[in-house]
C-alpha atoms as an extended CHARMM CRD file, in Angstrom:
* protein
*
       123  EXT
         1         1  GLN       CA            219.3560000000      116.2780000000      101.3390000000  PROA      1               0.0000000000
         2         2  VAL       CA            220.9050000000      118.3830000000      104.0710000000  PROA      2               0.0000000000
         3         3  GLN       CA            223.9780000000      116.5130000000      105.2760000000  PROA      3               0.0000000000
         4         4  LEU       CA            225.4840000000      119.1780000000      107.5420000000  PROA      4               0.0000000000
         5         5  VAL       CA            223.9620000000      120.9700000000      110.5160000000  PROA      5               0.0000000000
         6         6  GLU       CA            225.2020000000      124.2990000000      111.8510000000  PROA      6               0.0000000000
         7         7  SER       CA            224.4720000000      125.3960000000      115.3870000000  PROA      7               0.0000000000
         8         8  GLY       CA            225.6290000000      127.9500000000      117.9280000000  PROA      8               0.0000000000
         9         9  GLY       CA            224.3260000000      131.1320000000      116.3610000000  PROA      9               0.0000000000
        10        10  GLY       CA            222.4870000000      133.7930000000      118.2740000000  PROA      10              0.0000000000
        11        11  LEU       CA            222.5310000000      137.3840000000      119.4450000000  PROA      11              0.0000000000
        12        12  VAL       CA            225.7900000000      138.7900000000      120.7690000000  PROA      12              0.0000000000
        13        13  GLN       CA            226.9870000000      142.2850000000      121.6590000000  PROA      13              0.0000000000
        14        14  PRO       CA            229.7550000000      143.9690000000      119.6700000000  PROA      14              0.0000000000
        15        15  GLY       CA            233.1230000000      142.7640000000      120.8680000000  PROA      15              0.0000000000
        16        16  GLY       CA            231.7060000000      139.4690000000      122.0110000000  PROA      16              0.0000000000
        17        17  SER       CA            232.5160000000      135.9350000000      120.9380000000  PROA      17              0.0000000000
        18        18  LEU       CA            230.5780000000      133.0430000000      119.5250000000  PROA      18              0.0000000000
        19        19  ARG       CA            231.4620000000      129.5020000000      118.5190000000  PROA      19              0.0000000000
        20        20  LEU       CA            229.5930000000      127.8040000000      115.7150000000  PROA      20              0.0000000000
        21        21  SER       CA            229.5020000000      124.0580000000      115.1990000000  PROA      21              0.0000000000
        22        22  CYS       CA            229.2160000000      122.0910000000      111.9850000000  PROA      22              0.0000000000
        23        23  ALA       CA            228.2000000000      118.4730000000      112.4260000000  PROA      23              0.0000000000
        24        24  ALA       CA            227.7530000000      115.7740000000      109.8150000000  PROA      24              0.0000000000
        25        25  SER       CA            224.9560000000      113.2560000000      109.6830000000  PROA      25              0.0000000000
        26        26  THR       CA            226.3710000000      110.6480000000      107.3010000000  PROA      26              0.0000000000
        27        27  PHE       CA            229.8940000000      111.8150000000      106.4420000000  PROA      27              0.0000000000
        28        28  THR       CA            233.2070000000      111.5960000000      108.2170000000  PROA      28              0.0000000000
        29        29  LEU       CA            234.2840000000      115.2240000000      108.2070000000  PROA      29              0.0000000000
        30        30  GLU       CA            237.9950000000      114.5490000000      108.5540000000  PROA      30              0.0000000000
        31        31  ASN       CA            237.9060000000      113.3780000000      104.9330000000  PROA      31              0.0000000000
        32        32  TYR       CA            236.6430000000      116.7460000000      103.6820000000  PROA      32              0.0000000000
        33        33  ALA       CA            237.7200000000      120.3300000000      103.4900000000  PROA      33              0.0000000000
        34        34  ILE       CA            235.1120000000      122.4040000000      105.3420000000  PROA      34              0.0000000000
        35        35  GLY       CA            234.2950000000      125.8910000000      104.1600000000  PROA      35              0.0000000000
        36        36  TRP       CA            232.5170000000      128.5480000000      106.1880000000  PROA      36              0.0000000000
        37        37  PHE       CA            230.4050000000      131.0600000000      104.2780000000  PROA      37              0.0000000000
        38        38  ARG       CA            228.0440000000      133.8180000000      105.2950000000  PROA      38              0.0000000000
        39        39  GLN       CA            225.2890000000      135.8560000000      103.7220000000  PROA      39              0.0000000000
        40        40  ALA       CA            223.8620000000      139.1040000000      105.0250000000  PROA      40              0.0000000000
        41        41  PRO       CA            220.4810000000      140.4680000000      103.8780000000  PROA      41              0.0000000000
        42        42  GLY       CA            220.7970000000      142.0300000000      100.4480000000  PROA      42              0.0000000000
        43        43  LYS       CA            224.3850000000      140.8400000000      100.0620000000  PROA      43              0.0000000000
        44        44  GLU       CA            226.0360000000      138.0830000000       98.0830000000  PROA      44              0.0000000000
        45        45  ARG       CA            227.2570000000      135.0070000000       99.8620000000  PROA      45              0.0000000000
        46        46  GLU       CA            230.9150000000      135.3510000000      100.7440000000  PROA      46              0.0000000000
        47        47  GLY       CA            233.5320000000      132.9280000000      101.8850000000  PROA      47              0.0000000000
        48        48  VAL       CA            234.8220000000      133.3690000000      105.4280000000  PROA      48              0.0000000000
        49        49  LEU       CA            237.4620000000      130.6830000000      105.7900000000  PROA      49              0.0000000000
        50        50  CYS       CA            238.1420000000      127.0810000000      104.9500000000  PROA      50              0.0000000000
        51        51  ILE       CA            239.7920000000      124.3990000000      107.0520000000  PROA      51              0.0000000000
        52        52  SER       CA            241.6100000000      121.6880000000      105.1570000000  PROA      52              0.0000000000
        53        53  ARG       CA            241.5500000000      117.9940000000      105.9240000000  PROA      53              0.0000000000
        54        54  SER       CA            244.8360000000      118.4120000000      107.7690000000  PROA      54              0.0000000000
        55        55  GLY       CA            243.6300000000      121.4130000000      109.7710000000  PROA      55              0.0000000000
        56        56  THR       CA            245.2750000000      124.2270000000      107.8180000000  PROA      56              0.0000000000
        57        57  ILE       CA            243.2240000000      127.4440000000      107.7550000000  PROA      57              0.0000000000
        58        58  GLU       CA            242.7310000000      129.4010000000      104.5530000000  PROA      58              0.0000000000
        59        59  TYR       CA            241.1290000000      132.8020000000      105.0540000000  PROA      59              0.0000000000
        60        60  LEU       CA            238.7310000000      133.8040000000      102.3190000000  PROA      60              0.0000000000
        61        61  VAL       CA            238.0810000000      137.3830000000      103.4720000000  PROA      61              0.0000000000
        62        62  ASP       CA            240.5610000000      139.7730000000      105.0730000000  PROA      62              0.0000000000
        63        63  SER       CA            238.1000000000      141.2350000000      107.5550000000  PROA      63              0.0000000000
        64        64  VAL       CA            238.0580000000      138.1060000000      109.7400000000  PROA      64              0.0000000000
        65        65  LYS       CA            241.8080000000      137.5450000000      109.9610000000  PROA      65              0.0000000000
        66        66  GLY       CA            242.9510000000      137.7200000000      113.5590000000  PROA      66              0.0000000000
        67        67  ARG       CA            239.3890000000      137.3590000000      114.8120000000  PROA      67              0.0000000000
        68        68  PHE       CA            238.0270000000      134.0890000000      113.4110000000  PROA      68              0.0000000000
        69        69  THR       CA            239.5430000000      130.6410000000      113.3480000000  PROA      69              0.0000000000
        70        70  SER       CA            238.4160000000      127.0770000000      112.8340000000  PROA      70              0.0000000000
        71        71  SER       CA            239.2540000000      123.7220000000      114.3590000000  PROA      71              0.0000000000
        72        72  ARG       CA            238.3360000000      120.0700000000      114.0810000000  PROA      72              0.0000000000
        73        73  ASP       CA            237.2300000000      117.5720000000      116.6850000000  PROA      73              0.0000000000
        74        74  ASN       CA            237.3370000000      114.3490000000      114.7320000000  PROA      74              0.0000000000
        75        75  ALA       CA            236.1800000000      112.2790000000      117.7040000000  PROA      75              0.0000000000
        76        76  LYS       CA            232.9390000000      114.2680000000      117.6560000000  PROA      76              0.0000000000
        77        77  ASN       CA            232.8440000000      114.5090000000      113.8470000000  PROA      77              0.0000000000
        78        78  THR       CA            232.4710000000      118.2510000000      114.2840000000  PROA      78              0.0000000000
        79        79  VAL       CA            234.1450000000      121.3680000000      112.9200000000  PROA      79              0.0000000000
        80        80  TYR       CA            234.0540000000      124.6480000000      114.8300000000  PROA      80              0.0000000000
        81        81  LEU       CA            234.1530000000      128.2750000000      113.7850000000  PROA      81              0.0000000000
        82        82  GLN       CA            235.4180000000      130.4320000000      116.6430000000  PROA      82              0.0000000000
        83        83  MET       CA            234.4700000000      134.0780000000      116.2020000000  PROA      83              0.0000000000
        84        84  ASN       CA            236.0240000000      136.7120000000      118.4520000000  PROA      84              0.0000000000
        85        85  ARG       CA            235.6830000000      140.4960000000      118.6250000000  PROA      85              0.0000000000
        86        86  LEU       CA            232.4810000000      140.4010000000      116.6440000000  PROA      86              0.0000000000
        87        87  ASN       CA            231.1480000000      143.5710000000      115.0680000000  PROA      87              0.0000000000
        88        88  PRO       CA            227.8050000000      144.4210000000      113.4350000000  PROA      88              0.0000000000
        89        89  GLU       CA            229.2740000000      143.7820000000      109.9780000000  PROA      89              0.0000000000
        90        90  ASP       CA            229.5790000000      140.1190000000      110.9490000000  PROA      90              0.0000000000
        91        91  THR       CA            225.7980000000      139.8100000000      111.1570000000  PROA      91              0.0000000000
        92        92  ALA       CA            224.7230000000      137.1560000000      108.6640000000  PROA      92              0.0000000000
        93        93  VAL       CA            223.5070000000      133.6310000000      108.2240000000  PROA      93              0.0000000000
        94        94  TYR       CA            226.5410000000      131.3770000000      108.4990000000  PROA      94              0.0000000000
        95        95  TYR       CA            226.8490000000      128.1450000000      106.5550000000  PROA      95              0.0000000000
        96        96  CYS       CA            229.3020000000      125.2930000000      106.5250000000  PROA      96              0.0000000000
        97        97  ALA       CA            229.9550000000      123.2450000000      103.4170000000  PROA      97              0.0000000000
        98        98  MET       CA            232.0970000000      120.2600000000      102.5270000000  PROA      98              0.0000000000
        99        99  ARG       CA            234.3890000000      119.2630000000       99.6770000000  PROA      99              0.0000000000
       100       100  PRO       CA            236.3820000000      116.0110000000       99.3160000000  PROA      100             0.0000000000
       101       101  HSD       CA            239.4650000000      117.9190000000       98.1680000000  PROA      101             0.0000000000
       102       102  PHE       CA            241.5670000000      120.9270000000       99.1080000000  PROA      102             0.0000000000
       103       103  CYS       CA            240.1290000000      124.2850000000      100.1260000000  PROA      103             0.0000000000
       104       104  THR       CA            238.7700000000      126.6700000000       97.5140000000  PROA      104             0.0000000000
       105       105  ALA       CA            237.0770000000      130.0560000000       97.7570000000  PROA      105             0.0000000000
       106       106  LEU       CA            234.0920000000      129.3970000000       95.5130000000  PROA      106             0.0000000000
       107       107  PRO       CA            230.7730000000      128.2420000000       96.9730000000  PROA      107             0.0000000000
       108       108  ALA       CA            230.0780000000      126.2600000000       93.8010000000  PROA      108             0.0000000000
       109       109  ASP       CA            233.0870000000      124.0570000000       94.5220000000  PROA      109             0.0000000000
       110       110  PHE       CA            231.4400000000      122.6900000000       97.6700000000  PROA      110             0.0000000000
       111       111  GLY       CA            228.9340000000      119.8970000000       97.2250000000  PROA      111             0.0000000000
       112       112  SER       CA            226.9860000000      119.7180000000      100.4780000000  PROA      112             0.0000000000
       113       113  TRP       CA            225.6940000000      122.5130000000      102.6850000000  PROA      113             0.0000000000
       114       114  GLY       CA            224.0480000000      122.9530000000      106.0210000000  PROA      114             0.0000000000
       115       115  GLN       CA            220.8670000000      124.9200000000      106.6490000000  PROA      115             0.0000000000
       116       116  GLY       CA            222.6780000000      127.8940000000      108.1540000000  PROA      116             0.0000000000
       117       117  THR       CA            222.6210000000      129.5190000000      111.5710000000  PROA      117             0.0000000000
       118       118  GLN       CA            221.8530000000      133.1740000000      112.2460000000  PROA      118             0.0000000000
       119       119  VAL       CA            224.4870000000      135.3470000000      113.8870000000  PROA      119             0.0000000000
       120       120  THR       CA            223.3500000000      138.8030000000      114.9580000000  PROA      120             0.0000000000
       121       121  VAL       CA            225.8030000000      141.2920000000      116.4410000000  PROA      121             0.0000000000
       122       122  SER       CA            224.0040000000      144.2160000000      118.0260000000  PROA      122             0.0000000000
       123       123  SER       CA            223.8920000000      146.2420000000      121.2070000000  PROA      123             0.0000000000
């Protein structure tokens, strides 16, 4: 069953910003590390970043450092992915996933996934 729901994707111009949300249906997200992954057409799924239970950010790809970050709102049981200075190479379906441990870079280490939300960066 899908336990996480991503939202906030859409079409944005290069250089623009977008904030994605990851909300849980039956889990308390503060008890889990939350990974953000993305997959572009014809490409393998890659890790973007992971936010630990304590809020520490681990970047999984160098290209988003300085542009992307993540935060938690435990009162809303929601995790956010803030994306700034977007470029066409960021176009992909973005997924959040959860793990009841520390952050890792491997998708297989995460047990539950959302359905994904499309982010398209184009002029």
